Coordinates of C-alpha atoms in Angstrom, one line a residue:
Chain A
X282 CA 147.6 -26.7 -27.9
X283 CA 147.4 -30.3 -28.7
X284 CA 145.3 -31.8 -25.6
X285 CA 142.5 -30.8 -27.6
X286 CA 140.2 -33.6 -29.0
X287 CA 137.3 -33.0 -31.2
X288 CA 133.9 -33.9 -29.4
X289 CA 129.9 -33.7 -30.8
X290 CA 129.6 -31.3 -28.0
X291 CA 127.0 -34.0 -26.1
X292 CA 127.6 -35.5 -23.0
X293 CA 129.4 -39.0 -23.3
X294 CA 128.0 -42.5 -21.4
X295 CA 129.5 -41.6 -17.7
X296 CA 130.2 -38.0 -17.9
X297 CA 127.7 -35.9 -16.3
X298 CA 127.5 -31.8 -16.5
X299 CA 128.7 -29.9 -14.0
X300 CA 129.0 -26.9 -15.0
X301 CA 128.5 -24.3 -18.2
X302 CA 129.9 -20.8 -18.5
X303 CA 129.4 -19.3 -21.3
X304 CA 131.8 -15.8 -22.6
X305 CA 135.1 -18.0 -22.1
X306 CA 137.6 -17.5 -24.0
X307 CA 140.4 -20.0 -24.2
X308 CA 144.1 -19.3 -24.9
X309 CA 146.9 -21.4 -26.3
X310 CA 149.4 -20.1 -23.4
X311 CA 149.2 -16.7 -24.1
X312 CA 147.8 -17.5 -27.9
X313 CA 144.0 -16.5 -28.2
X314 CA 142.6 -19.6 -29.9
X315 CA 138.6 -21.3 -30.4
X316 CA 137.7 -23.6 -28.0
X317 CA 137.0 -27.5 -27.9
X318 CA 137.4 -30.5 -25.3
X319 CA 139.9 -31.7 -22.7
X320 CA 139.7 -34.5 -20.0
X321 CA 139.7 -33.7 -16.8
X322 CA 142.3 -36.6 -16.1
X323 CA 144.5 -34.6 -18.2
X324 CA 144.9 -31.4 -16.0
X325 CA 147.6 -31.5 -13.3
X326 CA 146.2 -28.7 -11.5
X327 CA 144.8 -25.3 -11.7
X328 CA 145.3 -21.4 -10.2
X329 CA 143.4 -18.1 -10.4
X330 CA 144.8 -15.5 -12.3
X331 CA 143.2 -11.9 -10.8
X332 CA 141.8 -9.7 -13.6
X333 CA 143.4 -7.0 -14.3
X334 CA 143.4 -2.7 -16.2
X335 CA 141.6 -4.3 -19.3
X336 CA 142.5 -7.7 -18.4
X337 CA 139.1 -10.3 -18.1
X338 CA 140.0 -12.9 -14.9
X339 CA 141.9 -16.2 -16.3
X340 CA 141.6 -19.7 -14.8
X341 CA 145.3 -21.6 -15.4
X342 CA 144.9 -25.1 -16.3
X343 CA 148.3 -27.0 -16.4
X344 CA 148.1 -30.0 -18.4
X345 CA 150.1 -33.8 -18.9
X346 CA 151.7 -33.7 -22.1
X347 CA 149.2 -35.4 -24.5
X348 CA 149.6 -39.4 -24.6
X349 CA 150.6 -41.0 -27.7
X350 CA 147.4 -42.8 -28.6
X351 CA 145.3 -39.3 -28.0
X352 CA 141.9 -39.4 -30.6
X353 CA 143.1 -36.8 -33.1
X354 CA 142.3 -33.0 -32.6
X355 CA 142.8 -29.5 -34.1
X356 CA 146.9 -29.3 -33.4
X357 CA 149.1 -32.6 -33.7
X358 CA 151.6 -30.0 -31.4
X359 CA 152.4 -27.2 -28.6
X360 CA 155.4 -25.6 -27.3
X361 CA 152.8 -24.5 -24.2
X362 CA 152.2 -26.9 -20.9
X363 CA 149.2 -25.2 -20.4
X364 CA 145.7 -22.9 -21.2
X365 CA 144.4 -20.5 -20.0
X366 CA 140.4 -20.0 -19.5
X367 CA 139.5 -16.3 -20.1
X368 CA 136.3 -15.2 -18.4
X369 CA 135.0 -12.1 -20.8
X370 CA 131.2 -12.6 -19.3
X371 CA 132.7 -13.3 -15.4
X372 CA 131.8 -16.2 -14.1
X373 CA 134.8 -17.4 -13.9
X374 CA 134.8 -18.0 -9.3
X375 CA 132.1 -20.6 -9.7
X376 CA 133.6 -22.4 -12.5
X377 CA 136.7 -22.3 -10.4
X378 CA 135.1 -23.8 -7.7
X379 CA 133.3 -26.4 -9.2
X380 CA 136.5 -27.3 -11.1
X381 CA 138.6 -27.6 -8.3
X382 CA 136.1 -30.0 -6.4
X383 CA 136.0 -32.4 -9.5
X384 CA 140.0 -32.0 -9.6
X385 CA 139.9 -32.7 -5.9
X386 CA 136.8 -35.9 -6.4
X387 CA 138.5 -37.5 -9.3
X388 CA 135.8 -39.2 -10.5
X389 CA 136.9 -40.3 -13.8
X390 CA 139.1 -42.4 -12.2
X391 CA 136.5 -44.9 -10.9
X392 CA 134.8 -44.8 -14.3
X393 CA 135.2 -47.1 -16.9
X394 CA 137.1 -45.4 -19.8
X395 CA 134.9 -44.2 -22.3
X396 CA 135.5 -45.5 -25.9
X397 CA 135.6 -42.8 -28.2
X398 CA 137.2 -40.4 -25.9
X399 CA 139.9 -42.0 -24.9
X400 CA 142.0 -45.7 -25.8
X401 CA 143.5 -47.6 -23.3
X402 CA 146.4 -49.2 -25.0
X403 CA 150.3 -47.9 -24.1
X404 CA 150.4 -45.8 -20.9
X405 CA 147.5 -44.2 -19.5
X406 CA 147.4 -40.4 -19.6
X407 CA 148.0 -38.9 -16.3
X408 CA 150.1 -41.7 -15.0
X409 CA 153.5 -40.4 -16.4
X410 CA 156.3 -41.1 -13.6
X411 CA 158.3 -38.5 -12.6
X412 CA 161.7 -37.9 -14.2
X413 CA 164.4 -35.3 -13.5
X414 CA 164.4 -34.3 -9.5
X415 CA 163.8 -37.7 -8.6
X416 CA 166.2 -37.5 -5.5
X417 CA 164.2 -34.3 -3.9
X418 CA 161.1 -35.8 -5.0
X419 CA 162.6 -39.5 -2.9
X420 CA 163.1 -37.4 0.5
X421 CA 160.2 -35.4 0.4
X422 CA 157.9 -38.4 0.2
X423 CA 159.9 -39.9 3.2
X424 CA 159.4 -36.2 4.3
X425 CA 155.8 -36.6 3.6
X426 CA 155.1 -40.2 5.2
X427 CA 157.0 -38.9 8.3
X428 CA 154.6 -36.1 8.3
X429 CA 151.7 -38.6 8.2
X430 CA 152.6 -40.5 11.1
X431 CA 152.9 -37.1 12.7
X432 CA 149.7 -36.2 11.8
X433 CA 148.1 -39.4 13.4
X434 CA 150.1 -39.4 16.8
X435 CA 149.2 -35.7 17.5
X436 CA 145.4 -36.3 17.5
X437 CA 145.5 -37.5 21.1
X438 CA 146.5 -34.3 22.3
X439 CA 145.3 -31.1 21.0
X440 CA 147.9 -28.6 22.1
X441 CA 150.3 -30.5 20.3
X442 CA 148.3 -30.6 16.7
X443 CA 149.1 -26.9 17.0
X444 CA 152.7 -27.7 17.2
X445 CA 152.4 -29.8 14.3
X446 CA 150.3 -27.6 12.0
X447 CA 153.5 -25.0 12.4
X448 CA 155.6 -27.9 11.2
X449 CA 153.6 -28.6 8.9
X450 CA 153.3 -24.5 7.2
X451 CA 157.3 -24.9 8.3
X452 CA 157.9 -28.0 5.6
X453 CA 155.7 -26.8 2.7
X454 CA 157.4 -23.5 3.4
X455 CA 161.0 -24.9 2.7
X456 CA 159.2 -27.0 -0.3
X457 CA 158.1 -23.8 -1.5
X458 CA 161.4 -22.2 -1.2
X459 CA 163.7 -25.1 -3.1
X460 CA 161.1 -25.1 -6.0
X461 CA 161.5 -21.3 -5.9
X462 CA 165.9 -21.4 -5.9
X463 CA 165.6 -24.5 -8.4
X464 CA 163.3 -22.2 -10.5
X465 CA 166.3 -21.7 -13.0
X466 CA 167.3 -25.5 -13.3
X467 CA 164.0 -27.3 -13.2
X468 CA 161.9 -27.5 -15.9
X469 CA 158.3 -25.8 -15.9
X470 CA 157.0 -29.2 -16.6
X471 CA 158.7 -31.4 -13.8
X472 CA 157.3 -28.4 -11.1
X473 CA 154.3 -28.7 -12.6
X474 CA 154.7 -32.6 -11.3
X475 CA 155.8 -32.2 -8.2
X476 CA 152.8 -29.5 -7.7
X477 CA 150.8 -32.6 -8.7
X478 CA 152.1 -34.4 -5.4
X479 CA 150.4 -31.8 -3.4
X480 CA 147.6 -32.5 -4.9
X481 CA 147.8 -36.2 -4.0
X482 CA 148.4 -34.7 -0.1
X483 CA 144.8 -33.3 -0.8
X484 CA 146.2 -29.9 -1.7
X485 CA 143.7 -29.2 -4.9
X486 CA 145.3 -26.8 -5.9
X487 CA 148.7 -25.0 -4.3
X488 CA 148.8 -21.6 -3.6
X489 CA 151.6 -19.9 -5.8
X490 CA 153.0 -17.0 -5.6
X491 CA 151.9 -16.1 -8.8
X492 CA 148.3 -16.3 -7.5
X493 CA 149.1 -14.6 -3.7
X494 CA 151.8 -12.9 -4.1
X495 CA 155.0 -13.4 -1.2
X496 CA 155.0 -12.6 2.5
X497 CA 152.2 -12.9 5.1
X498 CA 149.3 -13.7 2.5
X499 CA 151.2 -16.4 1.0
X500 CA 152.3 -18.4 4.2
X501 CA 148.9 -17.7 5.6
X502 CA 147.0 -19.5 2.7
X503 CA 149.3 -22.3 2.6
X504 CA 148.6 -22.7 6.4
X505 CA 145.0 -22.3 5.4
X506 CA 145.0 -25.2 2.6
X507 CA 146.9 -27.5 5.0
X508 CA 144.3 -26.6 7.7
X509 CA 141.9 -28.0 5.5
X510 CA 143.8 -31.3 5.8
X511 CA 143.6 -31.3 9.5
X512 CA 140.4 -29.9 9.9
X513 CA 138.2 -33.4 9.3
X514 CA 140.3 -35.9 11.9
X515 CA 139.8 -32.7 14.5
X516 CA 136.1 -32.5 14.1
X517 CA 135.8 -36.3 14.2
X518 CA 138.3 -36.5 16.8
X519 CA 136.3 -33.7 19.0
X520 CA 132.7 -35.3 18.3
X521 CA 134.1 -38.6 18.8
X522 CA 132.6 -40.1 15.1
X523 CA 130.6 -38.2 12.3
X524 CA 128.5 -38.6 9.2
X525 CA 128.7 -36.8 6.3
X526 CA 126.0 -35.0 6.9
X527 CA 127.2 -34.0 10.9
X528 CA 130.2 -32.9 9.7
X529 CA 129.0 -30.4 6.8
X530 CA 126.2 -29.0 9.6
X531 CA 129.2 -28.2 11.8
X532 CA 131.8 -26.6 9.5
X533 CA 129.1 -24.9 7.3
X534 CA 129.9 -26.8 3.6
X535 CA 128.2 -28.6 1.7
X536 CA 128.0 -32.2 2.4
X537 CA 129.4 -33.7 -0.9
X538 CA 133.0 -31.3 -0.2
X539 CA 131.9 -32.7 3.9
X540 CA 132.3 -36.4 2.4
X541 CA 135.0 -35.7 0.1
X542 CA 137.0 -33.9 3.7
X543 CA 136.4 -37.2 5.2
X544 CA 137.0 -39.7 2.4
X545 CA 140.4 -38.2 2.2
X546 CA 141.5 -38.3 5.8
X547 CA 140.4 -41.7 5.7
X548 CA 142.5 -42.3 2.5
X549 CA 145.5 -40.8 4.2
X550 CA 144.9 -43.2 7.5
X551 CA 143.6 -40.6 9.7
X552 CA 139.9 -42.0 10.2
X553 CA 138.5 -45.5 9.5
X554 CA 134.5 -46.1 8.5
X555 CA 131.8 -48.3 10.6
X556 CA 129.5 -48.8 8.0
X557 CA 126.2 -50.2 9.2
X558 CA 122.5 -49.7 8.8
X559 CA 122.4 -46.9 10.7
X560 CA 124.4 -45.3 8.1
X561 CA 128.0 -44.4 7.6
X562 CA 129.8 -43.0 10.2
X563 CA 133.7 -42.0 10.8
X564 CA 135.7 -42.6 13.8
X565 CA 139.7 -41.6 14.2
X566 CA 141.8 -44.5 13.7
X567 CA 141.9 -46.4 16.5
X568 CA 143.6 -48.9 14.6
X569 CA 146.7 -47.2 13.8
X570 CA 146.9 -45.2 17.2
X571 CA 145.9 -48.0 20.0
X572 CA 148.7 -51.0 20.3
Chain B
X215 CA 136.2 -73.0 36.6
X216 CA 133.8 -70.0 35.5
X217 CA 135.7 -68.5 32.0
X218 CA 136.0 -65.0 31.9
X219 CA 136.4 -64.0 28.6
X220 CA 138.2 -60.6 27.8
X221 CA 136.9 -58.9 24.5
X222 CA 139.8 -56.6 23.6
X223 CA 139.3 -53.0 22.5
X224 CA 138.7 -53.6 19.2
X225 CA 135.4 -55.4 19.9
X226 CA 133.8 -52.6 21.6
X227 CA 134.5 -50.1 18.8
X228 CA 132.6 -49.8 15.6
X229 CA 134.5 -50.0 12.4
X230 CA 136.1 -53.2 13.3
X231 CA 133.0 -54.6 12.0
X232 CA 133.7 -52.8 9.0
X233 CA 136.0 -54.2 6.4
X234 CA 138.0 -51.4 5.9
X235 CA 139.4 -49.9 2.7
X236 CA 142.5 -48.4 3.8
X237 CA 144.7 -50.7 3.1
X238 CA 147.0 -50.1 5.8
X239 CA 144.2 -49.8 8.2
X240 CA 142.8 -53.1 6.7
X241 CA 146.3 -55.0 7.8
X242 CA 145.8 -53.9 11.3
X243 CA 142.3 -54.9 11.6
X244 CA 142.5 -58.1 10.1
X245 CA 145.4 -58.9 12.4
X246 CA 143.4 -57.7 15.2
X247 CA 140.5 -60.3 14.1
X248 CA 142.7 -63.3 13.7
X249 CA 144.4 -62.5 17.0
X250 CA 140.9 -62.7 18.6
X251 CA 139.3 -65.6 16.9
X252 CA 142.1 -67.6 18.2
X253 CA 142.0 -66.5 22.0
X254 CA 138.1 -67.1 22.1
X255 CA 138.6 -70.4 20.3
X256 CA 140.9 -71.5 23.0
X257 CA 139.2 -70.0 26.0
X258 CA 136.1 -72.2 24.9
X259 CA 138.1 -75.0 23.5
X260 CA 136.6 -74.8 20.3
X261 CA 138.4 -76.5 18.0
X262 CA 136.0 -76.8 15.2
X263 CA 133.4 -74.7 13.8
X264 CA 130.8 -73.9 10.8
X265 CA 130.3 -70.8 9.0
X266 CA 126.9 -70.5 9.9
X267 CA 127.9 -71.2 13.8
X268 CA 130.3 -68.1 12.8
X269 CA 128.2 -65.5 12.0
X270 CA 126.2 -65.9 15.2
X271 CA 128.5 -66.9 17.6
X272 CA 129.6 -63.7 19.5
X273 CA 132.4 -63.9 18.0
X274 CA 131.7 -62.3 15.2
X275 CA 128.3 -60.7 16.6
X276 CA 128.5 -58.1 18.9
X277 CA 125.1 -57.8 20.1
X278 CA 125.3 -55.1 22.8
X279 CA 126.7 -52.9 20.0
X280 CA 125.0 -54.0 17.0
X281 CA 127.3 -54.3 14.7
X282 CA 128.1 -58.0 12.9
X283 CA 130.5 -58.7 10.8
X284 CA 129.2 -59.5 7.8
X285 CA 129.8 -62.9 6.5
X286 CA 132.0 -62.1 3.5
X287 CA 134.4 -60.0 5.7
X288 CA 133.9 -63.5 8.0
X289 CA 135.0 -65.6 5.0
X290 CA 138.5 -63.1 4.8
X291 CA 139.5 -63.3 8.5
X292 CA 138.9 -67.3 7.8
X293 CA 141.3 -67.3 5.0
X294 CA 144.1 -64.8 6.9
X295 CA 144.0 -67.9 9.2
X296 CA 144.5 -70.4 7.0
X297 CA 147.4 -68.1 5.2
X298 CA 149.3 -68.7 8.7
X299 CA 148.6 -72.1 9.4
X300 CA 145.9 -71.8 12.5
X301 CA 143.0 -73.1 10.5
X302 CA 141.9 -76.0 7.8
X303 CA 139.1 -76.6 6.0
X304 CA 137.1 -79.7 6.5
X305 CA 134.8 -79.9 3.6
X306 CA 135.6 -78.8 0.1
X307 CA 132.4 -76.1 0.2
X308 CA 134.5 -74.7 3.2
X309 CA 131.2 -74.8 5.6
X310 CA 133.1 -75.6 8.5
X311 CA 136.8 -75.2 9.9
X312 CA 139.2 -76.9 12.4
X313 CA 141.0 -73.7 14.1
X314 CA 144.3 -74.4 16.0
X315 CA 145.2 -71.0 18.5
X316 CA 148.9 -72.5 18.0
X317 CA 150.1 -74.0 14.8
X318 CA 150.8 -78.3 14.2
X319 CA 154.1 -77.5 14.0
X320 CA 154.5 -75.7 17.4
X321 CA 152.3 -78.6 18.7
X322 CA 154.5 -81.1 17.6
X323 CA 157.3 -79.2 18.9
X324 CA 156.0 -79.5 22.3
X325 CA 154.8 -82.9 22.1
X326 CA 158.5 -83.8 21.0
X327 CA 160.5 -81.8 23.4
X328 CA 158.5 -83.9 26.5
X329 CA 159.0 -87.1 24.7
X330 CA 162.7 -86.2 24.5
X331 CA 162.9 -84.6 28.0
X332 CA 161.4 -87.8 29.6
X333 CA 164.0 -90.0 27.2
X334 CA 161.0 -92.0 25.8
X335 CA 162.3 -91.9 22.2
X336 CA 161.7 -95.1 20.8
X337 CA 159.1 -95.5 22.7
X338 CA 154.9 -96.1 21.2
X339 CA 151.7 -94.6 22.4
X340 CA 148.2 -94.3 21.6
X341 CA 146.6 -90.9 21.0
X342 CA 144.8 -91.2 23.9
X343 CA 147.6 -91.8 26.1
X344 CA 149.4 -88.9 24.4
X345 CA 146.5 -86.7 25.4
X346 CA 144.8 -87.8 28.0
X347 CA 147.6 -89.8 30.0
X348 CA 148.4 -89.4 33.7
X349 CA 152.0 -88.5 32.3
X350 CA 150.8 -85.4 30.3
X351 CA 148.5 -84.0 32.7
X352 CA 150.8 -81.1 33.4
X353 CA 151.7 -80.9 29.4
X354 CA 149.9 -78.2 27.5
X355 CA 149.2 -80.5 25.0
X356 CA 147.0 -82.3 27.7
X357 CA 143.5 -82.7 26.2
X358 CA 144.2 -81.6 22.7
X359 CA 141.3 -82.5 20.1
X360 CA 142.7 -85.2 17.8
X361 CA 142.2 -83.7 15.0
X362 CA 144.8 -80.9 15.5
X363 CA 147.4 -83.9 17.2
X364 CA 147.3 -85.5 14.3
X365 CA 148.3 -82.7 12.1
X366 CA 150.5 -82.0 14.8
X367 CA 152.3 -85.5 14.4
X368 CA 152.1 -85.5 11.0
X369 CA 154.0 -82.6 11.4
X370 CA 156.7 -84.0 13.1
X371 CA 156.5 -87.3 11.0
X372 CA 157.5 -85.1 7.9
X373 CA 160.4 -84.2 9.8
X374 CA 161.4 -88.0 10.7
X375 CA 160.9 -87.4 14.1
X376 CA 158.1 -90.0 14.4
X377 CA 155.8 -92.0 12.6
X378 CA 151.8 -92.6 12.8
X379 CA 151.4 -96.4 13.1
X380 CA 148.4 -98.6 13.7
X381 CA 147.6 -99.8 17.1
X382 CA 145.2 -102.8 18.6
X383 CA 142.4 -100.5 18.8
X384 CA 143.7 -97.7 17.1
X385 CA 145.9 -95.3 16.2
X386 CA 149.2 -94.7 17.9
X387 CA 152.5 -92.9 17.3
X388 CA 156.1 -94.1 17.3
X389 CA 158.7 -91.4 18.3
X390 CA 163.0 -91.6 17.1

């Protein structure tokens, strides 16, 4: 696995901890190997894999191919895309958690690169543009913005934000199904990034079948994850504006996940901010929806 | 004549005293700013202004609801304006403004379309007459501040359609 760079083991300027586990056991793909560090920026995203007869609970974490200019670490190459995390002392649903929150914050990305981790000459790791299905990729972000614009007309009426959350399962649905009946011409590494564009929807981490199975379960935790989308601009939309705060005491989370819900519906156009000294509050976006 | 002054939407709602960060968001509210600093300008036939006058004019200080727009997000609505030609700055520390709801070229348009229509080509006038003349009095151009009529004929001048010339007590225009 050559994502690996060697590290002191201390925390570097800008990186804070978030979370320790210890008894986990790291594989090379399916290679048991010893453990060291990888940046967050370089994971594309991550699933559960159940434990099983004998079989500790894994985390997946699918990984950029390692840029050019990477600080040097224990293997110069790998034939695998990915590792996986194996939990032999449990642990292993918090640390998913956690992870998926900081996959879903991105903080690195507002933090000044840190020297002796990382370069910043050539491309940056992470930012590799997609090659190989660039036509589906083309009509499913038409697909996508046309989905957008559907999201923010159907706020005004709440009857039809059902209709469009069935759409919505409906499209990611027939995504799900052309990644599945490409699954023998397309590369492990181009799904990987076009999983990745989920993410940029907000979609942390995609259910797969791999992790739910088919059927029933699987349609009804996509619904579930696009829910998640949808849920901020209703609440807002209901109570007229929220804080951070508001909007965590209603739905029950906490209120950094709360602000992350609502910095990302503002991201995709769905709220806007009035930021005063009363605090910050979010309304829906009159701007886009009003002439 | 009492003015009755209608706020749009926008000025009744929050976050348009927020500079937004969407960036798409940002377009429309921005638009939505320089579409209203225009309207009140003309309503209250201001055609100059400071910064400072700015920030607590109404305008840009919403005092029933609170919410001001702070003065940096004042100096970007300023410059979207001067980007399409409805304001200029007057002093080089860009304290104060001239803001014209229509453009000197669409003044001079006018201006030059009556001149033609009442076949006084060739003919001379003084500013005032141009503004404040019995024969304009139905023009919309009728009481425009000389400032903006003369970008507006300079305008036109650039175009050879007239030239700014020097009058007994003044300045006048000659119009081809």
């Amino acid at each position: 696995m050559d994502r690996f760079v060697w590290t002191s083991g201390l925390l570097e300027i800008n990186e804070t901890l978030v979370i320790q586990q210890r008894g986990v056991r790291i594989y090379d793909g399916e290679e048991k190997e010893c453990c060291m560090a990888i940046l967050l920026s370089q994971i594309v995203f991550i699933e559960e894999q159940a434990a099983g007869i004998g079989k500790s609970a894994k985390i997946v974490v699918h990984l950029h191919p390692a840029p050019p200019n990477k600080e040097p670490g224990p293997f110069q190459s790998s034939k695998n895309s990915y590792v996986k995390l194996s939990f032999k002392e449990h642990g292993q649903i918090e640390f998913y958690r956690r992870l998926s929150e900081e996959m879903t914050q991105r903080r690195w990305e507002n933090m000044p690169v840190s020297q002796s981790l990382q370069t910043n000459r050539g491309p940056q790791p992470g930012r590799i543009k997609a090659v190989g299905i660039v036509g589906i990729e083309r009509k499913l972000e038409e697909k996508r913005k046309e989905t957008d614009k559907n999201i923010s007309e159907a706020f005004e009426d709440l009857s039809k934000l059902m209709i469009k959350a069935k759409e919505m399962v409906e499209l990611s649905k027939s995504i799900a199904n052309k990644i599945k009946d490409k699954q023998g011409n397309i590369t492990e590494d181009e799904t990987i990034r076009f999983k990745s564009y989920l993410l940029s929807m907000g979609i942390a981490n995609p259910v797969t079948r791999e992790t739910y199975g088919s059927g029933t379960q699987y349609h009804m935790q996509l619904a579930k994850q696009l829910a998640g989308i949808l849920q901020a601009p209703l609440e807002v939309s209901e109570k007229g504006s929220l804080t951070s705060e508001e909007f965590a005491k209603l739905v029950g989370m906490s209120v950094l996940l709360a602000k992350e819900r609502l910095l990302l519906a503002e991201k995709m156009g769905h709220l806007c901010r009035d930021d005063s000294v009363e605090g910050l509050r979010f309304y829906p976006n009159l701007f886009m929806t009003q002439s | 004549m009492a003015m009755s002054f209608e706020w749009p939407w926008q000025y009744r709602f929050p976050p348009f005293f927020t500079l937004q960060p969407n960036v798409d968001t940002r377009q429309k509210q921005l638009a939505a700013w320089c579409s209203l600093v225009l309207s009140f300008c003309r309503l209250h036939k201001q055609s100059s202004m400071t910064v400072m006058e700015a920030q607590e004019s109404p305008l840009f200080n919403n005092v029933k609801l609170q919410r001001k727009l702070p003065v940096e997000s004042i100096q970007i609505v300023l410059e979207e304006l001067r980007k399409k030609g409805n304001l200029e700055w007057l002093d080089k520390s860009k304290s104060s403004f001239l803001i014209m709801w229509r453009r000197p070229e669409e003044w001079g348009k006018l201006i030059y379309q009556w001149v033609s229509r009442s076949g006084q080509n060739n003919s001379v006038f003084t500013l005032y007459e141009l503004t404040n003349g019995e024969d304009t009095e139905d023009e919309e151009f009728h009481g425009l501040d000389e400032a903006t009529l003369l970008r507006a004929l300079q305008a036109l001048q650039q175009e050879h359609k007239a030239e700014i010339i020097t009058v007994s007590d003044g300045r006048g225009v000659k119009f081809f």
